[in-house]
CSV table of C-alpha atoms in Angstrom, one decimal:
chain,number,residue,atom,x,y,z
A,29,MET,CA,74.0,-11.5,-68.6
A,30,SER,CA,71.5,-14.3,-67.6
A,31,THR,CA,67.9,-13.8,-67.2
A,32,LYS,CA,65.4,-15.7,-65.1
A,33,PRO,CA,63.1,-18.2,-66.9
A,34,ILE,CA,59.8,-16.5,-67.0
A,35,ASP,CA,58.0,-19.6,-65.6
A,36,ARG,CA,60.5,-20.2,-62.7
A,37,LEU,CA,58.6,-20.5,-59.5
A,38,PRO,CA,59.4,-18.3,-56.5
A,39,PRO,CA,60.2,-20.2,-53.3
A,40,LEU,CA,57.1,-22.0,-52.2
A,41,GLN,CA,57.3,-20.6,-48.7
A,42,LEU,CA,56.8,-17.1,-50.2
A,43,LEU,CA,53.8,-18.2,-52.1
A,44,ALA,CA,52.2,-19.8,-49.1
A,45,SER,CA,52.8,-16.6,-47.0
A,46,PHE,CA,51.4,-14.6,-49.9
A,47,GLU,CA,48.2,-16.6,-50.0
A,48,ALA,CA,47.7,-16.0,-46.2
A,49,ALA,CA,48.4,-12.3,-46.5
A,50,ALA,CA,46.1,-12.0,-49.5
A,51,ARG,CA,43.3,-14.0,-47.8
A,52,HIS,CA,43.5,-11.8,-44.7
A,53,LEU,CA,44.5,-8.6,-46.3
A,54,SER,CA,46.6,-8.2,-43.2
A,55,PHE,CA,50.3,-8.9,-42.7
A,56,THR,CA,49.8,-9.1,-39.0
A,57,GLN,CA,47.1,-11.8,-39.2
A,58,ALA,CA,49.1,-13.6,-41.9
A,59,ALA,CA,52.2,-13.6,-39.7
A,60,GLU,CA,50.2,-15.1,-36.8
A,61,GLU,CA,49.0,-17.8,-39.1
A,62,ARG,CA,52.5,-18.5,-40.5
A,63,PHE,CA,54.2,-18.2,-37.0
A,64,VAL,CA,56.5,-15.3,-38.1
A,65,THR,CA,56.8,-11.7,-37.0
A,66,GLN,CA,54.9,-9.0,-38.8
A,67,SER,CA,58.1,-7.4,-40.0
A,68,ALA,CA,59.3,-10.8,-41.4
A,69,MET,CA,56.0,-11.2,-43.3
A,70,SER,CA,56.3,-7.7,-44.7
A,71,ARG,CA,59.9,-8.5,-45.8
A,72,GLN,CA,58.7,-11.8,-47.5
A,73,MET,CA,56.1,-9.9,-49.4
A,74,ARG,CA,58.7,-7.4,-50.6
A,75,ALA,CA,61.0,-10.2,-51.6
A,76,LEU,CA,58.2,-11.9,-53.6
A,77,GLU,CA,57.4,-8.7,-55.4
A,78,GLU,CA,61.1,-8.2,-56.2
A,79,GLU,CA,61.2,-11.7,-57.4
A,80,LEU,CA,58.2,-11.3,-59.7
A,81,GLY,CA,59.0,-7.7,-60.7
A,82,VAL,CA,55.5,-6.5,-59.9
A,83,THR,CA,53.6,-4.9,-57.1
A,84,LEU,CA,51.1,-7.3,-55.4
A,85,PHE,CA,49.6,-5.1,-52.7
A,86,GLU,CA,48.4,-1.6,-52.4
A,87,ARG,CA,49.7,-0.5,-49.0
A,88,ARG,CA,47.2,1.9,-47.8
A,89,HIS,CA,46.9,3.6,-44.3
A,90,ARG,CA,46.2,0.7,-41.9
A,91,ALA,CA,44.8,-1.4,-44.9
A,92,LEU,CA,46.0,-3.6,-47.7
A,93,ALA,CA,44.4,-4.2,-51.1
A,94,LEU,CA,45.4,-6.5,-53.9
A,95,THR,CA,46.5,-5.1,-57.2
A,96,GLU,CA,45.3,-6.8,-60.4
A,97,ASP,CA,48.5,-8.8,-60.4
A,98,GLY,CA,48.0,-9.7,-56.8
A,99,GLN,CA,44.4,-10.9,-57.5
A,100,ARG,CA,45.5,-13.1,-60.3
A,101,LEU,CA,48.3,-14.6,-58.3
A,102,TYR,CA,46.0,-15.1,-55.2
A,103,SER,CA,43.4,-17.0,-57.2
A,104,ALA,CA,46.1,-19.4,-58.5
A,105,CYS,CA,47.7,-19.9,-55.1
A,106,SER,CA,44.5,-20.5,-53.3
A,107,THR,CA,43.5,-23.1,-55.9
A,108,ALA,CA,46.9,-24.8,-55.8
A,109,LEU,CA,47.3,-24.9,-52.1
A,110,ASN,CA,43.8,-26.3,-51.6
A,111,THR,CA,44.6,-29.0,-54.1
A,112,LEU,CA,47.7,-29.8,-52.2
A,113,ARG,CA,45.9,-29.9,-48.9
A,114,VAL,CA,43.3,-32.4,-50.2
A,115,ALA,CA,46.1,-34.5,-51.8
A,116,VAL,CA,48.1,-34.5,-48.5
A,117,ARG,CA,45.0,-35.4,-46.5
A,118,THR,CA,44.3,-38.3,-49.0
A,119,VAL,CA,47.8,-39.6,-48.5
A,120,ARG,CA,47.7,-39.4,-44.7
A,121,GLU,CA,44.2,-40.5,-44.1
A,122,PRO,CA,44.6,-44.3,-44.6
A,123,HIS,CA,47.5,-44.3,-42.2
A,124,GLN,CA,45.9,-42.5,-39.3
A,125,ARG,CA,42.6,-41.8,-37.6
A,126,GLN,CA,40.2,-39.7,-39.6
A,127,VAL,CA,39.5,-36.2,-38.3
A,128,LEU,CA,36.2,-34.5,-39.2
A,129,ALA,CA,36.3,-30.8,-38.9
A,130,LEU,CA,32.9,-29.1,-38.4
A,131,THR,CA,31.9,-25.6,-37.7
A,132,THR,CA,28.5,-24.3,-36.5
A,133,THR,CA,26.8,-21.8,-34.2
A,134,PRO,CA,27.3,-21.9,-30.4
A,135,GLY,CA,23.6,-22.4,-29.8
A,136,PHE,CA,23.2,-25.3,-32.3
A,137,ALA,CA,26.4,-26.9,-31.0
A,138,SER,CA,25.6,-26.8,-27.2
A,139,LEU,CA,21.8,-27.4,-27.3
A,140,TRP,CA,21.3,-29.8,-30.2
A,141,LEU,CA,24.6,-31.3,-31.6
A,142,ILE,CA,26.8,-32.0,-28.5
A,143,PRO,CA,24.1,-33.9,-26.6
A,144,ARG,CA,23.8,-36.2,-29.7
A,145,LEU,CA,27.5,-36.5,-30.6
A,146,THR,CA,28.2,-39.5,-28.4
A,147,ALA,CA,25.9,-41.6,-30.5
A,148,PHE,CA,28.1,-40.7,-33.6
A,149,THR,CA,31.4,-41.3,-32.1
A,150,ARG,CA,30.3,-44.6,-30.6
A,151,ALA,CA,29.1,-45.8,-34.0
A,152,HIS,CA,32.3,-44.5,-35.7
A,153,PRO,CA,35.2,-45.1,-33.2
A,154,GLY,CA,37.8,-44.4,-35.9
A,155,ILE,CA,36.6,-40.8,-36.5
A,156,ASP,CA,37.7,-37.8,-34.3
A,157,VAL,CA,35.4,-34.8,-34.4
A,158,ARG,CA,36.9,-31.3,-34.3
A,159,LEU,CA,34.1,-28.9,-33.5
A,160,ASP,CA,34.3,-25.1,-33.9
A,161,ALA,CA,31.4,-23.1,-32.5
A,162,GLY,CA,31.3,-19.4,-33.5
A,163,LEU,CA,29.0,-16.8,-35.0
A,164,GLY,CA,31.2,-16.0,-38.0
A,165,ASN,CA,31.0,-18.0,-41.3
A,166,ARG,CA,34.2,-19.8,-41.8
A,167,ASN,CA,35.8,-20.3,-45.1
A,168,LEU,CA,35.7,-24.1,-45.3
A,169,ALA,CA,38.4,-24.7,-47.8
A,170,SER,CA,41.0,-22.2,-46.7
A,171,GLU,CA,40.4,-22.8,-43.0
A,172,GLY,CA,40.5,-26.5,-43.1
A,173,PHE,CA,36.8,-27.4,-42.3
A,174,ASP,CA,34.9,-30.2,-44.0
A,175,LEU,CA,31.4,-29.0,-43.3
A,176,ALA,CA,29.3,-26.4,-41.7
A,177,ILE,CA,25.9,-26.2,-40.1
A,178,ARG,CA,24.7,-22.7,-40.7
A,179,TYR,CA,21.7,-20.6,-39.4
A,180,SER,CA,20.4,-19.1,-42.7
A,181,PRO,CA,17.2,-17.5,-44.1
A,182,VAL,CA,14.6,-20.0,-45.2
A,183,GLY,CA,15.0,-20.7,-48.9
A,184,ALA,CA,18.8,-19.9,-49.0
A,185,ALA,CA,20.4,-21.5,-52.0
A,186,GLN,CA,23.5,-22.9,-50.4
A,187,GLY,CA,23.6,-26.3,-48.8
A,188,LYS,CA,20.9,-28.7,-47.8
A,189,GLN,CA,18.1,-27.7,-45.3
A,190,LEU,CA,18.2,-29.9,-42.3
A,191,PHE,CA,15.1,-28.5,-40.6
A,192,ALA,CA,13.1,-25.3,-40.2
A,193,GLU,CA,12.7,-23.5,-36.9
A,194,SER,CA,9.7,-22.5,-34.8
A,195,MET,CA,9.7,-20.1,-31.8
A,196,LEU,CA,7.6,-20.1,-28.6
A,197,PRO,CA,8.1,-19.0,-25.0
A,198,VAL,CA,9.7,-21.6,-22.6
A,199,CYS,CA,10.5,-21.5,-18.9
A,200,SER,CA,11.2,-23.6,-15.9
A,201,PRO,CA,8.2,-25.5,-14.6
A,202,ARG,CA,9.1,-24.0,-11.1
A,203,LEU,CA,8.8,-20.4,-12.4
A,204,VAL,CA,5.1,-19.8,-12.0
A,205,GLY,CA,4.7,-21.7,-8.8
A,206,GLU,CA,7.6,-20.0,-7.0
A,207,LEU,CA,6.5,-16.4,-8.1
A,208,GLY,CA,2.8,-16.9,-7.9
A,209,LEU,CA,2.4,-14.9,-11.1
A,210,PRO,CA,0.0,-16.0,-13.8
A,211,LEU,CA,1.5,-17.2,-17.1
A,212,ARG,CA,-1.5,-18.6,-18.9
A,213,GLU,CA,-1.7,-16.4,-22.0
A,214,PRO,CA,0.8,-14.4,-24.0
A,215,ALA,CA,-0.2,-11.1,-22.4
A,216,ASP,CA,0.9,-12.5,-19.0
A,217,LEU,CA,4.5,-12.0,-20.1
A,218,ALA,CA,4.3,-8.4,-19.0
A,219,ARG,CA,4.5,-9.7,-15.4
A,220,HIS,CA,7.7,-11.7,-16.0
A,221,THR,CA,11.4,-11.2,-16.8
A,222,LEU,CA,12.2,-11.9,-20.5
A,223,LEU,CA,15.5,-13.6,-21.2
A,224,HIS,CA,17.1,-12.8,-24.6
A,225,LEU,CA,20.2,-12.7,-26.7
A,226,ALA,CA,21.7,-9.2,-26.8
A,227,MET,CA,21.1,-7.9,-30.4
A,228,ASP,CA,21.5,-4.7,-32.3
A,229,GLY,CA,18.3,-2.8,-32.2
A,230,ASP,CA,17.4,-3.7,-28.6
A,231,SER,CA,15.4,-0.8,-27.1
A,232,ALA,CA,14.5,0.1,-23.5
A,233,GLY,CA,11.3,-1.9,-23.9
A,234,MET,CA,11.0,-4.9,-26.2
A,235,PRO,CA,14.1,-7.0,-26.9
A,236,ALA,CA,14.8,-7.3,-30.6
A,237,GLU,CA,14.9,-11.1,-30.4
A,238,TRP,CA,11.3,-11.2,-29.2
A,239,GLU,CA,9.9,-8.7,-31.8
A,240,PRO,CA,8.7,-11.2,-34.3
A,241,TRP,CA,6.9,-13.4,-31.8
A,242,LEU,CA,5.3,-10.5,-29.9
A,243,GLY,CA,4.3,-8.9,-33.1
A,244,ALA,CA,2.6,-12.0,-34.4
A,245,TRP,CA,0.5,-12.2,-31.2
A,246,GLY,CA,-0.5,-8.5,-31.3
A,247,LEU,CA,1.8,-7.6,-28.4
A,248,ALA,CA,4.2,-5.2,-30.1
A,249,ASP,CA,3.8,-2.7,-27.3
A,250,LEU,CA,4.4,-5.3,-24.4
A,251,ARG,CA,6.9,-4.1,-21.8
A,252,PRO,CA,8.2,-6.9,-19.6
A,253,ALA,CA,8.6,-6.7,-15.8
A,254,ALA,CA,12.4,-7.0,-16.4
A,255,ARG,CA,14.9,-8.1,-19.0
A,256,LEU,CA,18.1,-10.2,-18.8
A,257,SER,CA,20.3,-10.2,-21.9
A,258,PHE,CA,23.0,-12.7,-22.7
A,259,SER,CA,26.0,-12.8,-25.2
A,260,SER,CA,24.9,-16.3,-26.4
A,261,TYR,CA,21.6,-18.1,-27.0
A,262,SER,CA,22.7,-21.1,-24.9
A,263,GLU,CA,23.2,-18.8,-21.9
A,264,ALA,CA,19.6,-17.4,-22.2
A,265,ILE,CA,18.3,-21.0,-22.2
A,266,ALA,CA,20.4,-22.0,-19.3
A,267,ALA,CA,18.9,-19.0,-17.4
A,268,ALA,CA,15.4,-20.2,-18.3
A,269,VAL,CA,16.3,-23.7,-16.9
A,270,ALA,CA,17.4,-22.0,-13.7
A,271,GLY,CA,14.0,-20.3,-13.4
A,272,GLN,CA,15.3,-16.8,-14.0
A,273,GLY,CA,12.7,-15.9,-16.6
A,274,VAL,CA,11.1,-16.7,-19.8
A,275,ALA,CA,13.1,-17.3,-23.0
A,276,LEU,CA,12.1,-17.6,-26.6
A,277,GLY,CA,12.6,-21.2,-27.3
A,278,ARG,CA,13.8,-22.1,-30.7
A,279,ARG,CA,12.7,-25.6,-31.7
A,280,PRO,CA,14.2,-28.0,-32.4
A,281,LEU,CA,17.2,-26.7,-30.3
A,282,VAL,CA,15.1,-26.8,-27.1
A,283,ASP,CA,13.3,-30.1,-27.8
A,284,GLY,CA,15.6,-32.2,-25.6
A,285,LEU,CA,15.0,-29.8,-22.6
A,286,LEU,CA,11.3,-30.0,-23.2
A,287,ALA,CA,11.3,-33.7,-23.4
A,288,SER,CA,13.2,-34.0,-20.1
A,289,GLY,CA,10.9,-31.6,-18.3
A,290,GLN,CA,13.6,-29.0,-17.6
A,291,LEU,CA,11.7,-26.6,-19.7
A,292,VAL,CA,7.9,-26.3,-20.4
A,293,THR,CA,5.8,-24.2,-22.8
A,294,PRO,CA,3.4,-22.2,-20.6
A,295,PHE,CA,1.0,-21.7,-23.6
A,296,ASP,CA,0.8,-23.3,-27.1
A,297,ALA,CA,1.7,-20.2,-29.1
A,298,GLY,CA,4.4,-21.0,-31.6
A,299,ILE,CA,5.3,-19.2,-34.8
A,300,ALA,CA,7.4,-20.2,-37.7
A,301,SER,CA,10.9,-18.6,-37.9
A,302,ALA,CA,12.2,-16.9,-40.9
A,303,ARG,CA,15.5,-18.9,-40.5
A,304,ALA,CA,16.6,-22.6,-40.8
A,305,TYR,CA,19.6,-24.8,-40.3
A,306,ARG,CA,21.5,-25.9,-43.4
A,307,LEU,CA,24.3,-28.3,-44.0
A,308,ILE,CA,27.1,-27.1,-46.3
A,309,ILE,CA,29.9,-29.5,-47.3
A,310,ASP,CA,33.2,-28.4,-48.8
A,311,PRO,CA,33.2,-30.0,-52.4
A,312,ALA,CA,36.8,-31.2,-51.9
A,313,ALA,CA,35.7,-33.1,-48.7
A,314,ARG,CA,32.5,-34.6,-50.0
A,315,THR,CA,34.1,-38.0,-51.0
A,316,ARG,CA,35.9,-38.5,-47.7
A,317,PRO,CA,34.4,-41.6,-45.8
A,318,ALA,CA,34.2,-39.6,-42.5
A,319,VAL,CA,32.3,-36.8,-44.1
A,320,LYS,CA,29.8,-39.3,-45.8
A,321,ALA,CA,29.3,-41.1,-42.5
A,322,PHE,CA,28.6,-37.9,-40.6
A,323,GLU,CA,26.2,-36.6,-43.2
A,324,GLN,CA,24.2,-39.8,-43.2
A,325,TRP,CA,24.1,-39.8,-39.4
A,326,LEU,CA,23.1,-36.1,-39.2
A,327,LEU,CA,20.3,-36.5,-41.7
A,328,ALA,CA,18.9,-39.5,-39.8
A,329,GLU,CA,19.0,-37.5,-36.6
A,330,CYS,CA,17.1,-34.6,-38.2
A,331,ARG,CA,14.4,-36.9,-39.4
A,332,GLY,CA,14.2,-38.5,-36.0
C-alpha cells in the first residue's frame, strides 16, 4: 500500500481558493472572487482538508473560523501567492503599459486628487492609474493595490504624512447676498443651513461633524436654522458650491474651490483637525518605477 509523500503539494487551485476563503472567512465571498459557486467552493475546501488529513475551518452558524492548522496554512499561502503576484507583475511589466493601483477616500479623490491627476498622466504617458475611492481600508497586498492615501489620526505610525488638515466654514459667495442674512461671525451660523456628512452620533441639534469646530468657538449649544446631511463629504461640498448652506471646509481639500472663487470663507475662524492624510506604499511595490514616479509627483504636489 503506497502512501503520499508528506511534502506533496495539493493542487494549486485548491490552495488559491483556500487563501481566498481564509482571507474573507466566507465561502460565499471567496466563491465570488474565484468565479465559482458557493457550493463548489465548499466542496473544494472539503477536498483540501481530505487531501491534507486535517480540519482547516471551524464551521460555525453563519460564520467561519480558522483552526490552528488553517492559520498556519493561510500564513504560508498568503506569503507565497503574494510573492508569485510580484514575480508575475515583474515579468509582465517590461512588455506592457504600467498600471498604478491606488486607493483613497472619496473626498480626497474627488476634491484634491482627481483635479490634479491630469498633470501626472501627461508627465507619465506610459502609466495607467487605477483609482479606488472608498471608506474601507483596503489590504494592499492581497487586493492588488500599490499604495493608499489614508485619512488617519495625526501622529499615526504607518506611512508618511502628506499634510495636516484644518477646518473652517465655507459657502458660496452668493449665499449671503441672496438670503440677506448676516454671516459675519461664527454665531451667525444659527441663521443658516449647515451642510454635513451624516455620521454616527448626529443629534437633533448639532451635527457631529461640526462639534469640534463649534466647541472650539464656544458654540457647543448652537442650533442651526436647518441641516442637510449627505452620504459623502464631496456631496456636502457640492451643495455648498450650489449655495444650499454652509459646509465645514477641510483644507487643503477645498483649497482649489477657494482659489477659483466657487467657495469663500465668511470669517477667518479655522482650527486644526485631529486627522491628517498619509501615504502608505505596499513594500512589494515600492521598487516599481510607476510607484516611485507617483510618490515623487505626489510629494511635490503636497509641498506646492
